[in-house]
Coordinates of C-alpha atoms in Angstrom, one line a residue:
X17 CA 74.6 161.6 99.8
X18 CA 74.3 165.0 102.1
X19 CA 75.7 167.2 98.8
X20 CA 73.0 166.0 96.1
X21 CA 70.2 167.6 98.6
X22 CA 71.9 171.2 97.9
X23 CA 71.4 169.9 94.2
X24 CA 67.4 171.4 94.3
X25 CA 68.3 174.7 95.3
X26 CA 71.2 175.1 92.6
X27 CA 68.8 173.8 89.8
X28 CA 65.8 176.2 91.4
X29 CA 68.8 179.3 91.2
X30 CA 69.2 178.6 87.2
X31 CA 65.7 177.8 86.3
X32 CA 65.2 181.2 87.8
X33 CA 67.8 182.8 85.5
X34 CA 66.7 180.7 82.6
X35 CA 69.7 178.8 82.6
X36 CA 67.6 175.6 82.7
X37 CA 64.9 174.3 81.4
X38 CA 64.6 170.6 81.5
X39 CA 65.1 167.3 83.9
X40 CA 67.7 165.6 85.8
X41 CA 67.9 162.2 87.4
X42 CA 70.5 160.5 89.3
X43 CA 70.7 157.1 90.5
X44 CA 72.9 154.6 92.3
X45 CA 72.3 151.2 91.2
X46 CA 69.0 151.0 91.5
X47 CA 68.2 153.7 93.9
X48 CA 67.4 156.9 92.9
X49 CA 69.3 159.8 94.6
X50 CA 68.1 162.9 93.0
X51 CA 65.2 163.7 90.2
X52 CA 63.9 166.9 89.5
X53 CA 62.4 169.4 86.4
X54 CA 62.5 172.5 86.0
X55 CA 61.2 175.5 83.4
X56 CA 59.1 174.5 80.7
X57 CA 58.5 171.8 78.5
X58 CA 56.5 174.6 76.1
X59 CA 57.2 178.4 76.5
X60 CA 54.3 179.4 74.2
X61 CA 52.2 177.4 76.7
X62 CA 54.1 177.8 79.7
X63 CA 53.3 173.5 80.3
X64 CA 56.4 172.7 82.6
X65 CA 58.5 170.2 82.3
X66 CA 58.0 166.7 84.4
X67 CA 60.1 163.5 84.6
X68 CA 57.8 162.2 82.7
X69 CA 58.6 164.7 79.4
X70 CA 60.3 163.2 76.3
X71 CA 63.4 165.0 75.2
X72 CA 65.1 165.0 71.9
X73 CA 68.6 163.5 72.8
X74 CA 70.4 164.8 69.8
X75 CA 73.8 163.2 69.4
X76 CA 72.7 160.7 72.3
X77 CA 71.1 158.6 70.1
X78 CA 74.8 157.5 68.6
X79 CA 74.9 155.0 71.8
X80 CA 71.9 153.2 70.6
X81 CA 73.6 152.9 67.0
X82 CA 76.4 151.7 68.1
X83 CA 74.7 149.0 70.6
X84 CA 72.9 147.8 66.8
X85 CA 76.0 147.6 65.7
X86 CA 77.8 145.3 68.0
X87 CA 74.7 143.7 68.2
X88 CA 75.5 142.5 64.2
X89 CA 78.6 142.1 64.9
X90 CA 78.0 139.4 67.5
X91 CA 75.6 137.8 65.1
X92 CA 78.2 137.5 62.4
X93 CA 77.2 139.5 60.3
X94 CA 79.9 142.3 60.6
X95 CA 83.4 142.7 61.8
X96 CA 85.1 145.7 63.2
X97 CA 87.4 145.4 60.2
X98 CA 84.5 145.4 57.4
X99 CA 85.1 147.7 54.6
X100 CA 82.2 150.0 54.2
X101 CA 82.7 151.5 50.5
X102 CA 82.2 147.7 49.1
X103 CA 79.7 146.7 51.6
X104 CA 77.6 149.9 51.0
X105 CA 78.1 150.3 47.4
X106 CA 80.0 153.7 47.2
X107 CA 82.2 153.2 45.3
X108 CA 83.2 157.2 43.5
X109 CA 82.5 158.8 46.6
X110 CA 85.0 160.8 48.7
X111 CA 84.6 158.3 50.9
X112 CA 87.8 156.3 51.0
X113 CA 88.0 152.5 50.2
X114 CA 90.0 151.5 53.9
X115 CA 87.2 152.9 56.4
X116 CA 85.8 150.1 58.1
X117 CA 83.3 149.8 61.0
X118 CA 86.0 150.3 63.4
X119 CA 86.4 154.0 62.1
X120 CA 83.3 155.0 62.1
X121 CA 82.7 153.6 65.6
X122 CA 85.7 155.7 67.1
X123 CA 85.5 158.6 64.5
X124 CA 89.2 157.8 63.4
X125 CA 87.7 157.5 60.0
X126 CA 88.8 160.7 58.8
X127 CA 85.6 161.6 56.1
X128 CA 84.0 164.9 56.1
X129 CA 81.2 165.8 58.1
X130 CA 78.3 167.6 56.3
X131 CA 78.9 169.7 59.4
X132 CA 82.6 170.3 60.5
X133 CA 81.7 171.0 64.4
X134 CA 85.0 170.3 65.7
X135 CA 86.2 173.3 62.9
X136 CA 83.3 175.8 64.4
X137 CA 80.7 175.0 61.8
X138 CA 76.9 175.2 62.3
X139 CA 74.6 172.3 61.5
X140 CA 71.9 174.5 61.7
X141 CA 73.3 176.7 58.7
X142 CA 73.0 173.7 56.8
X143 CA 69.2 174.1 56.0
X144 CA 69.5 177.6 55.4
X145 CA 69.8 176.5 51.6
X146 CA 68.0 173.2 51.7
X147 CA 64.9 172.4 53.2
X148 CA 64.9 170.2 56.4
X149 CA 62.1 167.9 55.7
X150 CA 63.6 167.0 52.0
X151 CA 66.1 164.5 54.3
X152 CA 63.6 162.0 56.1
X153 CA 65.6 158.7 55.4
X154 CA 69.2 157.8 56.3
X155 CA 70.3 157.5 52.9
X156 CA 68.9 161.1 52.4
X157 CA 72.1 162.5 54.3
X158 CA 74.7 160.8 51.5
X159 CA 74.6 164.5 49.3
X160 CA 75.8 166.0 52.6
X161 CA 79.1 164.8 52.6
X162 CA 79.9 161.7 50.7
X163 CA 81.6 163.8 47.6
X164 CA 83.6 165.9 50.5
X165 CA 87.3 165.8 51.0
X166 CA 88.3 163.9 53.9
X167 CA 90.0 165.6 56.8
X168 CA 92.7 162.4 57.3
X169 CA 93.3 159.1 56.1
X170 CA 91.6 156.3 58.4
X171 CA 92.7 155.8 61.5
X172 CA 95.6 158.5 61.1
X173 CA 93.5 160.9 63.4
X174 CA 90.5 161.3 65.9
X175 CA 88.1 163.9 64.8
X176 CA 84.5 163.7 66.3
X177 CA 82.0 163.0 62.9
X178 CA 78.5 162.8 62.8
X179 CA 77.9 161.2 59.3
X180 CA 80.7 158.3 60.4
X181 CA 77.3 157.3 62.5
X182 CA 75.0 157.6 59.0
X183 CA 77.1 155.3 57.7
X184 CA 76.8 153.0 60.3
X185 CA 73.0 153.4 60.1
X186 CA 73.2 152.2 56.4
X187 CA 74.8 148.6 57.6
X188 CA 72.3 148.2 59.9
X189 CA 69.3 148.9 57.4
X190 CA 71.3 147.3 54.7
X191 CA 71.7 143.6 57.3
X192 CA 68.7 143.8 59.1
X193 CA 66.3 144.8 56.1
X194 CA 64.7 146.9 58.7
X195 CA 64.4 151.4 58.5
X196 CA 67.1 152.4 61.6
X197 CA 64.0 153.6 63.6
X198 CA 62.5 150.3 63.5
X199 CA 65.4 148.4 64.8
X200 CA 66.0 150.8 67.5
X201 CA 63.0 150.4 68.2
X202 CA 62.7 146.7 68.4
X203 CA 66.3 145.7 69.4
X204 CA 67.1 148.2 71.3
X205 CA 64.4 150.3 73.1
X206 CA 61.7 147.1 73.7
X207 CA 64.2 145.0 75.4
X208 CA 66.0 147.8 77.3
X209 CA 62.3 148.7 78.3
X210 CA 62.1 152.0 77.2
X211 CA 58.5 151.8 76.7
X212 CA 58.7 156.0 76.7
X213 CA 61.4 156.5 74.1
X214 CA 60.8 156.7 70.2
X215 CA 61.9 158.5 66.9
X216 CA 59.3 161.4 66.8
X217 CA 58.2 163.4 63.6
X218 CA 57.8 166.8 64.1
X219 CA 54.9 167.6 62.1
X220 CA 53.2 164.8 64.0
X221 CA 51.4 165.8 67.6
X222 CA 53.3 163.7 70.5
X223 CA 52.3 163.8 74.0
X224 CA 54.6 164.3 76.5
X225 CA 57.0 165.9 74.4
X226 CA 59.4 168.9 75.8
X227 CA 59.9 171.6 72.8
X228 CA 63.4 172.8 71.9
X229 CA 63.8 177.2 72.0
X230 CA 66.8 179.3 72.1
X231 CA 67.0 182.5 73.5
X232 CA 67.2 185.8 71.4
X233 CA 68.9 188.3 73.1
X234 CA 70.2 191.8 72.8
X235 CA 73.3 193.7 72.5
X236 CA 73.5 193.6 76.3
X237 CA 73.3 190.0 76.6
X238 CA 69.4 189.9 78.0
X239 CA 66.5 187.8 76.7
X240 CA 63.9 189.6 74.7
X241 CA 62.7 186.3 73.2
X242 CA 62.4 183.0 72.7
X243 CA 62.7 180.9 69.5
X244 CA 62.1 177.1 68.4
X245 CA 64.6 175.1 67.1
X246 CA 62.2 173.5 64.1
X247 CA 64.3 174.5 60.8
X248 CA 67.5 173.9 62.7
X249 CA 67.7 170.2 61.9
X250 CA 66.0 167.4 60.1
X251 CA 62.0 166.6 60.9
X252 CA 62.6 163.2 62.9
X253 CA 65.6 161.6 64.3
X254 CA 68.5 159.4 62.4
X255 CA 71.8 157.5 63.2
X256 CA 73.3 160.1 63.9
X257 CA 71.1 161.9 66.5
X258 CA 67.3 162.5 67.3
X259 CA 65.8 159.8 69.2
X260 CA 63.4 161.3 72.3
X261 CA 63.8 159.3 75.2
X262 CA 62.9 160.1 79.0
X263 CA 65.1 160.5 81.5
X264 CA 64.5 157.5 83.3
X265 CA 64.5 155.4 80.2
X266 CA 68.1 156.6 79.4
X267 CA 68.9 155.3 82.4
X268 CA 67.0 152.1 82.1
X269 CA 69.4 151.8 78.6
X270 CA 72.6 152.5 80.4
X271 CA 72.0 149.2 83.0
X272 CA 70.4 147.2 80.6
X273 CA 74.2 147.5 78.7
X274 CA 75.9 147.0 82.1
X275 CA 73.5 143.8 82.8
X276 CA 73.7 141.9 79.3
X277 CA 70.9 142.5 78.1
X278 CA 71.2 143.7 74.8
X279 CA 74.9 142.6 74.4
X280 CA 76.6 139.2 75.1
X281 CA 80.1 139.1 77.9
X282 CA 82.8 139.9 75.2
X283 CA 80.9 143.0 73.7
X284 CA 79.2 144.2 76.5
X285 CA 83.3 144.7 77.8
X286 CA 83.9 145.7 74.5
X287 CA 80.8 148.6 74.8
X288 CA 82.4 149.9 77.7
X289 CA 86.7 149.8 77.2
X290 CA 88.4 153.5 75.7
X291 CA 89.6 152.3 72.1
X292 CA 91.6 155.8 71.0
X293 CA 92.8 159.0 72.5
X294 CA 91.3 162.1 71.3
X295 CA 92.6 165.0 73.8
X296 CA 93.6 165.9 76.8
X297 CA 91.3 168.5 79.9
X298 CA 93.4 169.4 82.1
X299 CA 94.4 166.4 84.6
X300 CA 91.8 163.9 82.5
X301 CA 92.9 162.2 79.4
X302 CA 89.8 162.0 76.9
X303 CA 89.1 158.9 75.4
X304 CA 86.8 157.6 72.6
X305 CA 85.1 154.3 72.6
X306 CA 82.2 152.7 70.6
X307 CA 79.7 155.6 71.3
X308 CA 80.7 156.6 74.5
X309 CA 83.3 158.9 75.7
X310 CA 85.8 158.2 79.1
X311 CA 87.9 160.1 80.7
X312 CA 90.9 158.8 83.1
X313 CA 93.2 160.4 85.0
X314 CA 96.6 160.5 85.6
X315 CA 96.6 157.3 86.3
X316 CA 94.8 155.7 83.4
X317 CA 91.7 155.2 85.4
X318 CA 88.6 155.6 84.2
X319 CA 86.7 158.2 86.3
X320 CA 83.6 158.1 84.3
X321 CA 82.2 157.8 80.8
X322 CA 79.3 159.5 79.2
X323 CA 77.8 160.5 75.9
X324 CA 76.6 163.8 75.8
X325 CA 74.3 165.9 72.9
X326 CA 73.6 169.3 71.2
X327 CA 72.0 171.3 68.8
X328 CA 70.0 174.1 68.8
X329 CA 67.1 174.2 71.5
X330 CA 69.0 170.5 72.5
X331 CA 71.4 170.0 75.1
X332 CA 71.8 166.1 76.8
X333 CA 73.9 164.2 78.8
X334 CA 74.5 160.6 80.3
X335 CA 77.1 160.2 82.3
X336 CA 78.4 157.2 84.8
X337 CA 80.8 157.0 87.7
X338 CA 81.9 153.1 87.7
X339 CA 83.6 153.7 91.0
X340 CA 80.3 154.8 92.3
X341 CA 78.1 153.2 90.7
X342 CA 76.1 156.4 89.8
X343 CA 74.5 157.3 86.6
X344 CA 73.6 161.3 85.8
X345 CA 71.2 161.9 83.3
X346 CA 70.6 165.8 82.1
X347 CA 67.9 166.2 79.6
X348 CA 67.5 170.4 78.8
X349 CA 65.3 172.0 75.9
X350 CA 68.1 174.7 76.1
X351 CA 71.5 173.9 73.6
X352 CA 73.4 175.3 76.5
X353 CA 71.7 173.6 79.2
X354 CA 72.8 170.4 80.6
X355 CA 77.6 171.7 80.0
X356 CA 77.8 173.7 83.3
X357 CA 75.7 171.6 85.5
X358 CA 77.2 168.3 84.8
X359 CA 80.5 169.4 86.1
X360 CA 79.1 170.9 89.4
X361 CA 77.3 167.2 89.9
X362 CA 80.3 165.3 89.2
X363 CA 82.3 167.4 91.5
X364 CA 79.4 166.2 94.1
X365 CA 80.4 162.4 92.8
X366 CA 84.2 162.4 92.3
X367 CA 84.8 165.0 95.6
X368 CA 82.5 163.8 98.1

């Protein structure tokens, strides 16, 4: 594809301007296209980023709770229409008695967030008044929002909700007897063969592991600094987001869905069908699904799908063009990294 060899030169352009720091791979079936990394995997050490860096995914990992899911689901052990107060024992909670796992899947369940982003709030500002390493384990996040008002009553609404995704981590530890990292680990990531990916603690030393910064800037806009993102979240990944994962094994977990590998025929379809509506940009429609998000166009075709990740020092993306067959993965120790250069690539894909 003649545009994607341009691609090098507008990565090089924004690695020069600090406007990325991280990888990017794009494949075809299973031909790659385009790989490259730019900027630095540490700052402090000025060690620069390779393919072969793991990146925190943030809000990513969501797909792989939501594969466990359906993967208990198929086994019988869950339905879409399971009630989760009664199942979890939360009963007194905020937390309203209709949500079932279809809810949380589609985040049409309506419960507060312990971090409102769709309202503007901060995640990070969350452990300004309570320590980050205090909440290791899933159930660690309940105090967070569980006793919080919910925004709507279950599916009356469509508001994006990290903590719909905690719950959902429950079931699966609650089922499988298993911590959430371990059956990602073992259900998901070891048959997807994502030998690189894993749920890293931060007070642990990793190799091959890019670090999160932000820039600090002055009152003209321009860098004077750099700092990490290590009291901006929790110390090692959760349901709801955290996993680190190479770029090519994030890929390797996309086609292992589209092959059958981790799901059987009916879920597998299931994994990759728009369930509600959430808004509308510009001449796409905006769709949610189990995890992933599509967009259609005027039509009601789906023009691609993706799941996409933030937080401070984090920015991700995976994102697919079924026409195509071409999978775009953007892994960035930058929170605003991976927003503008997505849309340039897929105007590469969708315009060619």
């Amino acid at each position: 594809m003649k545009s994607m060899n341009e691609l090098t030169d507008y990565f090089q352009e924004r690695e020069a301007q600090d406007q990325y720091s991280g990888v990017v791979l794009i494949t075809q079936g299973d031909t790659q296209l385009f790989a490259g990394a730019y900027g630095y995997a540490s700052r402090a050490w000025h060690v620069p980023n390779t393919l072969a860096m793991r990146f925190d995914t943030a809000s990513i990992t969501k797909l792989f709770t939501a594969v466990a899911i359906l993967q208990l689901i198929e086994q019988g052990q869950l339905t879409f229409d399971t009630g989760v107060i009664d199942f979890l024992g939360l009963a007194g909670t905020a937390i309203s008695r209709d949500v079932n796992v279809y809810h949380l899947l589609t985040h049409t369940s309506g419960i507060a967030d312990d971090a409102d982003e769709e309202a503007g709030e901060s995640y990070e500002e969350i452990w300004q008044t309570k320590a980050n390493y205090s909440v290791i384990e899933t159930v660690d996040f309940l105090p967070q929002f569980a006793y919080k008002p919910a925004n709507f009553a279950p599916g009356q609404g469509c508001r994006y909700c990290n903590c719909g995704y905690i719950l959902l981590g429950l079931l699966i530890e609650q089922i499988s007897g298993m911590g959430y990292r371990d059956y990602v680990q073992e259900r998901i990531f070891a048959p997807a063969g994502m030998v690189h990916s894993a749920f890293l603690h931060k007070d642990q030393v990793h190799e091959k592991v890019a670090e999160g910064c932000e820039p600090l800037t002055d009152d003209k806009g321009q860098i004077v600094g750099w700092r990490k993102n290590i009291y901006a979240y929790p110390p090692i990944g959760s349901p709801d987001g955290g996993a680190y994962v190479t770029a090519g094994d994030l890929d390797r977990f996309l086609r292992a869905v589209q092959r059958g590998q981790l799901l059987a025929p009916e879920l597998t379809a299931a994994f990759f069908t728009p369930q509600v509506y959430h808004h509308q940009r510009q001449d796409l429609t905006v769709d949610y699904g189990y995890g992933l998000v599509f967009y259609k166009d005027t039509t009601g075709k789906v023009v691609c799908y993706q799941k996409e990740g933030i937080n401070a020092g984090v920015s991700g993306m995976l994102r697919y063009f079924p026409a195509q067959d071409i999978s775009v993965v953007l892994l960035s120790t930058l929170s605003e990294g991976v927003w503008e250069p997505v849309w340039e690539i897929h105007k590469r894909v969708v315009e060619k």
